[in-house]
């Protein structure tokens, strides 16, 4: 299916929390003009792969895109889309209740932390709790607090390791896998608790000690990040998240890591519209706050130009106008050939053979890679 086909265009238009009147009109026109050939199965598949199924469901329900004026139902899967939005709302409410307990105990213990990624973005970047799919609770902490956090999680029934293949227990990682984590990953091995729910196979908590992977050439001063974190309410309790500039840099670095790493490519988690949307929404807030000068200065301080420019460049391609041209020009590296590369991180570097938009919607993308990941999984 073409990256410029009506299905892909509709997906890109609806993959945002709020629509302008122009976007609403354009979306309906694309459906009406291509009604006889519109591939709804492809749209459903891609919306799931790009983690925006629930968002499309909300828009289809609110705007009645599944009906034309003569009351014909034209979207065969509209109820699946709407149900995904409703189910995600309930799921996120349950995750919030669970992770609120964790944050409450961290507060009582006096642990300094900042909530990263999903839980913070979902509650403070999106206007509706059902629009963004959230999974783990990601915490930035200092290494000296890791043992205390681990004790709190253990008290709550969490175990450190990976989910067993049957999904019913948590298994310790092999010595090889543990060694890989210590050498290459900026996180402690994750903690999981299995609640026995069909909609939530596990609760997960990740402890992170730097915004950047080891060996990336970038580093962030964690005590300073925590000092300037923003006090907010998250998961129903007083909490903290990264300052807006640091939050954008963190989100860009995470996107870059997953978009270029063989492990994430093989697991089809490398390119998702939802990740670029997070960057677009954060960039809009930085623009509105007049915070680009401070943000660019921190990007350079952390030596993270490559990661941040990668994320901003492709976000601008998907959501034109969200990134100021002068910001892109200021951060643009002299050599941008890396934008089409993947691998690295101790492995050989390879180049993609297809343009970004084509591979974004390519369901066989992982089969086109030139190598396999060396990340031990057990």
GROMACS .gro file of C-alpha atoms in nm:
model
  378
    1UNK     CA    1   0.000   0.000   0.000
    2UNK     CA    2   0.138   0.340  -0.102
    3UNK     CA    3   0.264   0.578   0.163
    4UNK     CA    4   0.074   0.851  -0.023
    5UNK     CA    5  -0.247   0.650  -0.070
    6UNK     CA    6  -0.576   0.769   0.083
    7UNK     CA    7  -0.553   0.520   0.371
    8UNK     CA    8  -0.210   0.645   0.479
    9UNK     CA    9  -0.323   1.005   0.440
   10UNK     CA   10  -0.630   0.945   0.657
   11UNK     CA   11  -0.416   0.776   0.920
   12UNK     CA   12  -0.173   1.068   0.932
   13UNK     CA   13  -0.458   1.320   0.952
   14UNK     CA   14  -0.640   1.144   1.235
   15UNK     CA   15  -0.327   1.055   1.435
   16UNK     CA   16  -0.350   1.364   1.653
   17UNK     CA   17  -0.560   1.439   1.963
   18UNK     CA   18  -0.749   1.736   1.818
   19UNK     CA   19  -0.850   1.814   1.460
   20UNK     CA   20  -0.892   2.145   1.282
   21UNK     CA   21  -1.197   2.201   1.063
   22UNK     CA   22  -0.969   2.176   0.760
   23UNK     CA   23  -0.839   1.837   0.873
   24UNK     CA   24  -1.192   1.710   0.936
   25UNK     CA   25  -1.300   1.820   0.588
   26UNK     CA   26  -0.992   1.671   0.421
   27UNK     CA   27  -1.038   1.338   0.597
   28UNK     CA   28  -1.400   1.302   0.494
   29UNK     CA   29  -1.313   1.402   0.138
   30UNK     CA   30  -1.044   1.133   0.117
   31UNK     CA   31  -1.296   0.870   0.227
   32UNK     CA   32  -1.574   0.988  -0.003
   33UNK     CA   33  -1.350   1.025  -0.307
   34UNK     CA   34  -1.204   0.674  -0.266
   35UNK     CA   35  -1.502   0.490  -0.123
   36UNK     CA   36  -1.509   0.206  -0.376
   37UNK     CA   37  -1.142   0.117  -0.331
   38UNK     CA   38  -1.062   0.231   0.025
   39UNK     CA   39  -0.878  -0.048   0.208
   40UNK     CA   40  -1.026  -0.043   0.558
   41UNK     CA   41  -0.832  -0.354   0.658
   42UNK     CA   42  -0.505  -0.177   0.585
   43UNK     CA   43  -0.616   0.127   0.787
   44UNK     CA   44  -0.712  -0.093   1.083
   45UNK     CA   45  -0.383  -0.283   1.066
   46UNK     CA   46  -0.170   0.032   1.040
   47UNK     CA   47  -0.359   0.214   1.316
   48UNK     CA   48  -0.280  -0.079   1.545
   49UNK     CA   49   0.084  -0.099   1.441
   50UNK     CA   50   0.128   0.275   1.492
   51UNK     CA   51  -0.042   0.269   1.834
   52UNK     CA   52  -0.316   0.518   1.736
   53UNK     CA   53  -0.614   0.282   1.698
   54UNK     CA   54  -0.784   0.429   2.004
   55UNK     CA   55  -0.737   0.784   1.871
   56UNK     CA   56  -0.903   0.699   1.541
   57UNK     CA   57  -1.188   0.542   1.735
   58UNK     CA   58  -1.247   0.863   1.928
   59UNK     CA   59  -1.251   1.071   1.610
   60UNK     CA   60  -1.478   0.832   1.420
   61UNK     CA   61  -1.724   0.830   1.710
   62UNK     CA   62  -1.723   1.207   1.774
   63UNK     CA   63  -1.740   1.309   1.409
   64UNK     CA   64  -1.964   1.026   1.290
   65UNK     CA   65  -1.720   0.950   1.009
   66UNK     CA   66  -1.877   0.609   0.971
   67UNK     CA   67  -2.202   0.765   0.838
   68UNK     CA   68  -2.269   0.964   0.524
   69UNK     CA   69  -2.570   1.199   0.501
   70UNK     CA   70  -2.787   0.923   0.355
   71UNK     CA   71  -2.713   0.718   0.673
   72UNK     CA   72  -2.510   0.453   0.493
   73UNK     CA   73  -2.251   0.291   0.719
   74UNK     CA   74  -1.928   0.323   0.523
   75UNK     CA   75  -1.668   0.218   0.780
   76UNK     CA   76  -1.700  -0.159   0.824
   77UNK     CA   77  -1.482  -0.168   1.136
   78UNK     CA   78  -1.611   0.145   1.308
   79UNK     CA   79  -1.726  -0.044   1.617
   80UNK     CA   80  -1.379  -0.200   1.658
   81UNK     CA   81  -1.223   0.147   1.650
   82UNK     CA   82  -1.471   0.290   1.900
   83UNK     CA   83  -1.432  -0.012   2.130
   84UNK     CA   84  -1.052   0.032   2.122
   85UNK     CA   85  -1.091   0.388   2.251
   86UNK     CA   86  -1.330   0.281   2.528
   87UNK     CA   87  -1.111  -0.013   2.629
   88UNK     CA   88  -0.799   0.205   2.637
   89UNK     CA   89  -0.975   0.455   2.863
   90UNK     CA   90  -1.055   0.181   3.115
   91UNK     CA   91  -0.707   0.034   3.082
   92UNK     CA   92  -0.535   0.365   3.149
   93UNK     CA   93  -0.756   0.429   3.450
   94UNK     CA   94  -0.647   0.096   3.600
   95UNK     CA   95  -0.280   0.163   3.522
   96UNK     CA   96  -0.310   0.503   3.686
   97UNK     CA   97  -0.453   0.349   4.003
   98UNK     CA   98  -0.172   0.092   4.018
   99UNK     CA   99   0.110   0.334   3.950
  100UNK     CA  100  -0.039   0.586   4.191
  101UNK     CA  101   0.035   0.336   4.469
  102UNK     CA  102   0.397   0.313   4.358
  103UNK     CA  103   0.441   0.691   4.343
  104UNK     CA  104   0.271   0.734   4.679
  105UNK     CA  105   0.517   0.499   4.848
  106UNK     CA  106   0.812   0.668   4.677
  107UNK     CA  107   0.686   1.000   4.812
  108UNK     CA  108   0.658   0.858   5.163
  109UNK     CA  109   1.013   0.721   5.140
  110UNK     CA  110   1.147   1.059   5.028
  111UNK     CA  111   1.288   0.921   4.701
  112UNK     CA  112   1.364   1.185   4.439
  113UNK     CA  113   1.234   1.091   4.095
  114UNK     CA  114   1.081   1.227   3.776
  115UNK     CA  115   0.820   1.032   3.579
  116UNK     CA  116   0.922   0.993   3.214
  117UNK     CA  117   0.742   0.907   2.893
  118UNK     CA  118   0.400   0.742   2.897
  119UNK     CA  119   0.245   0.822   3.232
  120UNK     CA  120   0.359   1.184   3.222
  121UNK     CA  121   0.280   1.242   2.855
  122UNK     CA  122  -0.056   1.067   2.866
  123UNK     CA  123  -0.189   1.278   3.152
  124UNK     CA  124  -0.032   1.614   3.070
  125UNK     CA  125  -0.003   1.620   2.691
  126UNK     CA  126  -0.330   1.465   2.578
  127UNK     CA  127  -0.673   1.611   2.660
  128UNK     CA  128  -0.843   1.274   2.705
  129UNK     CA  129  -0.726   0.971   2.910
  130UNK     CA  130  -0.823   0.729   2.632
  131UNK     CA  131  -0.621   0.885   2.351
  132UNK     CA  132  -0.272   0.759   2.431
  133UNK     CA  133  -0.184   0.400   2.509
  134UNK     CA  134   0.035   0.370   2.817
  135UNK     CA  135   0.221   0.067   2.946
  136UNK     CA  136   0.508   0.094   3.197
  137UNK     CA  137   0.588   0.347   3.465
  138UNK     CA  138   0.927   0.497   3.376
  139UNK     CA  139   1.121   0.668   3.655
  140UNK     CA  140   1.437   0.876   3.633
  141UNK     CA  141   1.626   0.838   3.960
  142UNK     CA  142   1.980   0.857   4.092
  143UNK     CA  143   2.164   0.525   4.111
  144UNK     CA  144   2.204   0.563   4.485
  145UNK     CA  145   1.825   0.533   4.523
  146UNK     CA  146   1.791   0.216   4.314
  147UNK     CA  147   1.803  -0.025   4.609
  148UNK     CA  148   1.535   0.163   4.803
  149UNK     CA  149   1.307   0.177   4.498
  150UNK     CA  150   1.361  -0.196   4.442
  151UNK     CA  151   1.261  -0.265   4.804
  152UNK     CA  152   0.939  -0.065   4.762
  153UNK     CA  153   0.850  -0.247   4.443
  154UNK     CA  154   0.919  -0.583   4.602
  155UNK     CA  155   0.688  -0.492   4.890
  156UNK     CA  156   0.414  -0.427   4.631
  157UNK     CA  157   0.464  -0.769   4.473
  158UNK     CA  158   0.688  -0.673   4.182
  159UNK     CA  159   0.968  -0.901   4.064
  160UNK     CA  160   1.273  -0.810   3.858
  161UNK     CA  161   1.310  -0.987   3.526
  162UNK     CA  162   1.117  -1.069   3.210
  163UNK     CA  163   0.765  -1.203   3.162
  164UNK     CA  164   0.770  -1.580   3.115
  165UNK     CA  165   0.649  -1.715   2.778
  166UNK     CA  166   0.322  -1.834   2.933
  167UNK     CA  167   0.261  -1.486   3.073
  168UNK     CA  168   0.195  -1.619   3.423
  169UNK     CA  169   0.522  -1.547   3.602
  170UNK     CA  170   0.834  -1.331   3.601
  171UNK     CA  171   1.165  -1.496   3.516
  172UNK     CA  172   1.513  -1.379   3.606
  173UNK     CA  173   1.729  -1.287   3.309
  174UNK     CA  174   2.027  -1.504   3.222
  175UNK     CA  175   2.375  -1.395   3.331
  176UNK     CA  176   2.447  -1.308   2.968
  177UNK     CA  177   2.142  -1.083   2.947
  178UNK     CA  178   2.219  -0.923   3.281
  179UNK     CA  179   2.573  -0.849   3.164
  180UNK     CA  180   2.440  -0.689   2.846
  181UNK     CA  181   2.208  -0.463   3.048
  182UNK     CA  182   2.491  -0.350   3.274
  183UNK     CA  183   2.720  -0.270   2.981
  184UNK     CA  184   2.483  -0.114   2.728
  185UNK     CA  185   2.155  -0.002   2.887
  186UNK     CA  186   2.080   0.311   3.089
  187UNK     CA  187   1.808   0.132   3.288
  188UNK     CA  188   1.800  -0.122   3.563
  189UNK     CA  189   1.637  -0.448   3.461
  190UNK     CA  190   1.260  -0.393   3.471
  191UNK     CA  191   1.024  -0.488   3.751
  192UNK     CA  192   0.693  -0.658   3.670
  193UNK     CA  193   0.378  -0.762   3.850
  194UNK     CA  194   0.120  -0.986   3.685
  195UNK     CA  195  -0.238  -0.882   3.777
  196UNK     CA  196  -0.422  -1.164   3.599
  197UNK     CA  197  -0.619  -0.932   3.370
  198UNK     CA  198  -0.683  -0.986   3.001
  199UNK     CA  199  -0.648  -0.615   2.919
  200UNK     CA  200  -0.335  -0.561   3.131
  201UNK     CA  201  -0.102  -0.862   3.104
  202UNK     CA  202   0.147  -0.698   3.342
  203UNK     CA  203   0.235  -0.384   3.534
  204UNK     CA  204   0.589  -0.268   3.473
  205UNK     CA  205   0.824  -0.021   3.639
  206UNK     CA  206   1.155   0.087   3.484
  207UNK     CA  207   1.429   0.270   3.672
  208UNK     CA  208   1.640   0.491   3.447
  209UNK     CA  209   1.973   0.650   3.545
  210UNK     CA  210   2.038   0.868   3.238
  211UNK     CA  211   1.835   0.998   2.945
  212UNK     CA  212   2.084   0.845   2.702
  213UNK     CA  213   2.219   0.498   2.636
  214UNK     CA  214   2.571   0.407   2.737
  215UNK     CA  215   2.813   0.448   2.450
  216UNK     CA  216   2.592   0.703   2.276
  217UNK     CA  217   2.834   0.988   2.342
  218UNK     CA  218   2.558   1.179   2.522
  219UNK     CA  219   2.493   1.220   2.893
  220UNK     CA  220   2.253   1.406   3.119
  221UNK     CA  221   2.318   1.539   3.473
  222UNK     CA  222   2.051   1.347   3.663
  223UNK     CA  223   2.072   1.549   3.990
  224UNK     CA  224   2.020   1.870   3.792
  225UNK     CA  225   1.733   1.718   3.595
  226UNK     CA  226   1.562   1.622   3.920
  227UNK     CA  227   1.634   1.965   4.073
  228UNK     CA  228   1.449   2.143   3.793
  229UNK     CA  229   1.171   1.886   3.750
  230UNK     CA  230   0.812   2.011   3.752
  231UNK     CA  231   0.579   1.937   4.043
  232UNK     CA  232   0.252   1.791   3.909
  233UNK     CA  233  -0.022   1.549   3.999
  234UNK     CA  234   0.020   1.213   3.827
  235UNK     CA  235  -0.185   0.899   3.877
  236UNK     CA  236  -0.387   1.083   4.139
  237UNK     CA  237  -0.094   1.171   4.370
  238UNK     CA  238   0.157   1.457   4.401
  239UNK     CA  239   0.448   1.375   4.174
  240UNK     CA  240   0.713   1.522   3.944
  241UNK     CA  241   0.798   1.507   3.576
  242UNK     CA  242   1.087   1.644   3.375
  243UNK     CA  243   1.093   2.012   3.283
  244UNK     CA  244   0.955   2.082   2.935
  245UNK     CA  245   1.294   2.115   2.758
  246UNK     CA  246   1.426   1.799   2.924
  247UNK     CA  247   1.103   1.617   2.847
  248UNK     CA  248   1.133   1.696   2.477
  249UNK     CA  249   1.500   1.593   2.468
  250UNK     CA  250   1.420   1.270   2.652
  251UNK     CA  251   1.134   1.187   2.413
  252UNK     CA  252   1.352   1.258   2.108
  253UNK     CA  253   1.639   1.045   2.241
  254UNK     CA  254   1.404   0.757   2.315
  255UNK     CA  255   1.251   0.779   1.965
  256UNK     CA  256   1.597   0.779   1.806
  257UNK     CA  257   1.704   0.475   2.006
  258UNK     CA  258   1.404   0.268   1.906
  259UNK     CA  259   1.393   0.386   1.544
  260UNK     CA  260   1.752   0.281   1.475
  261UNK     CA  261   1.806  -0.021   1.699
  262UNK     CA  262   1.786  -0.370   1.545
  263UNK     CA  263   1.610  -0.509   1.851
  264UNK     CA  264   1.317  -0.268   1.816
  265UNK     CA  265   1.305  -0.308   1.437
  266UNK     CA  266   1.274  -0.685   1.475
  267UNK     CA  267   0.993  -0.640   1.728
  268UNK     CA  268   0.815  -0.386   1.503
  269UNK     CA  269   0.844  -0.111   1.762
  270UNK     CA  270   1.087   0.110   1.572
  271UNK     CA  271   0.865   0.347   1.373
  272UNK     CA  272   0.526   0.443   1.517
  273UNK     CA  273   0.320   0.752   1.446
  274UNK     CA  274   0.239   0.776   1.816
  275UNK     CA  275   0.606   0.843   1.902
  276UNK     CA  276   0.639   1.120   1.645
  277UNK     CA  277   0.311   1.267   1.768
  278UNK     CA  278   0.452   1.290   2.122
  279UNK     CA  279   0.744   1.489   1.982
  280UNK     CA  280   0.514   1.715   1.779
  281UNK     CA  281   0.295   1.797   2.080
  282UNK     CA  282   0.593   1.864   2.305
  283UNK     CA  283   0.755   2.082   2.040
  284UNK     CA  284   0.434   2.284   2.014
  285UNK     CA  285   0.443   2.344   2.390
  286UNK     CA  286   0.807   2.451   2.374
  287UNK     CA  287   0.715   2.697   2.098
  288UNK     CA  288   0.421   2.836   2.296
  289UNK     CA  289   0.638   2.878   2.606
  290UNK     CA  290   0.920   3.050   2.414
  291UNK     CA  291   1.156   2.779   2.532
  292UNK     CA  292   1.351   2.687   2.219
  293UNK     CA  293   1.665   2.882   2.308
  294UNK     CA  294   1.690   2.701   2.640
  295UNK     CA  295   1.606   2.367   2.480
  296UNK     CA  296   1.871   2.399   2.206
  297UNK     CA  297   2.129   2.498   2.467
  298UNK     CA  298   2.057   2.183   2.667
  299UNK     CA  299   2.069   1.967   2.354
  300UNK     CA  300   2.422   2.093   2.296
  301UNK     CA  301   2.514   2.060   2.664
  302UNK     CA  302   2.407   1.693   2.659
  303UNK     CA  303   2.581   1.641   2.321
  304UNK     CA  304   2.253   1.508   2.184
  305UNK     CA  305   2.225   1.693   1.854
  306UNK     CA  306   2.213   1.375   1.644
  307UNK     CA  307   1.932   1.214   1.843
  308UNK     CA  308   1.720   1.527   1.876
  309UNK     CA  309   1.761   1.640   1.515
  310UNK     CA  310   1.665   1.290   1.392
  311UNK     CA  311   1.338   1.302   1.586
  312UNK     CA  312   1.257   1.663   1.492
  313UNK     CA  313   1.342   1.612   1.126
  314UNK     CA  314   1.107   1.318   1.074
  315UNK     CA  315   0.839   1.469   1.299
  316UNK     CA  316   0.842   1.773   1.072
  317UNK     CA  317   0.796   1.542   0.773
  318UNK     CA  318   0.489   1.378   0.932
  319UNK     CA  319   0.342   1.684   1.101
  320UNK     CA  320   0.448   1.982   0.889
  321UNK     CA  321   0.470   2.315   1.065
  322UNK     CA  322   0.506   2.180   1.420
  323UNK     CA  323   0.883   2.242   1.428
  324UNK     CA  324   1.004   2.595   1.358
  325UNK     CA  325   1.232   2.602   1.047
  326UNK     CA  326   1.491   2.808   1.233
  327UNK     CA  327   1.515   2.542   1.504
  328UNK     CA  328   1.573   2.269   1.247
  329UNK     CA  329   1.834   2.485   1.074
  330UNK     CA  330   2.016   2.557   1.400
  331UNK     CA  331   2.036   2.193   1.504
  332UNK     CA  332   2.100   2.043   1.160
  333UNK     CA  333   2.432   1.850   1.166
  334UNK     CA  334   2.683   1.905   0.889
  335UNK     CA  335   2.647   1.540   0.786
  336UNK     CA  336   2.287   1.413   0.777
  337UNK     CA  337   2.357   1.081   0.611
  338UNK     CA  338   2.292   0.909   0.947
  339UNK     CA  339   1.920   0.982   0.906
  340UNK     CA  340   1.892   0.678   0.679
  341UNK     CA  341   2.106   0.448   0.893
  342UNK     CA  342   2.022   0.181   1.150
  343UNK     CA  343   2.225  -0.047   1.372
  344UNK     CA  344   2.520   0.086   1.568
  345UNK     CA  345   2.535   0.059   1.946
  346UNK     CA  346   2.818  -0.191   1.921
  347UNK     CA  347   2.692  -0.341   1.595
  348UNK     CA  348   2.767  -0.262   1.233
  349UNK     CA  349   2.584   0.035   1.079
  350UNK     CA  350   2.352  -0.030   0.782
  351UNK     CA  351   2.151   0.191   0.547
  352UNK     CA  352   1.785   0.164   0.455
  353UNK     CA  353   1.709   0.106   0.088
  354UNK     CA  354   1.366   0.273   0.089
  355UNK     CA  355   1.251   0.628   0.173
  356UNK     CA  356   1.125   0.700   0.524
  357UNK     CA  357   0.753   0.728   0.441
  358UNK     CA  358   0.758   0.403   0.244
  359UNK     CA  359   0.916   0.204   0.525
  360UNK     CA  360   0.693   0.374   0.785
  361UNK     CA  361   0.393   0.189   0.638
  362UNK     CA  362   0.581  -0.123   0.522
  363UNK     CA  363   0.443  -0.428   0.702
  364UNK     CA  364   0.750  -0.632   0.601
  365UNK     CA  365   1.006  -0.375   0.716
  366UNK     CA  366   1.177  -0.603   0.966
  367UNK     CA  367   1.240  -0.867   0.696
  368UNK     CA  368   1.434  -0.612   0.493
  369UNK     CA  369   1.702  -0.550   0.756
  370UNK     CA  370   2.056  -0.652   0.677
  371UNK     CA  371   2.136  -0.813   1.013
  372UNK     CA  372   1.993  -0.955   1.332
  373UNK     CA  373   2.003  -0.808   1.679
  374UNK     CA  374   2.260  -0.936   1.927
  375UNK     CA  375   2.053  -0.841   2.232
  376UNK     CA  376   2.013  -1.148   2.455
  377UNK     CA  377   1.646  -1.191   2.547
  378UNK     CA  378   1.666  -1.463   2.812
   0.00000   0.00000   0.00000
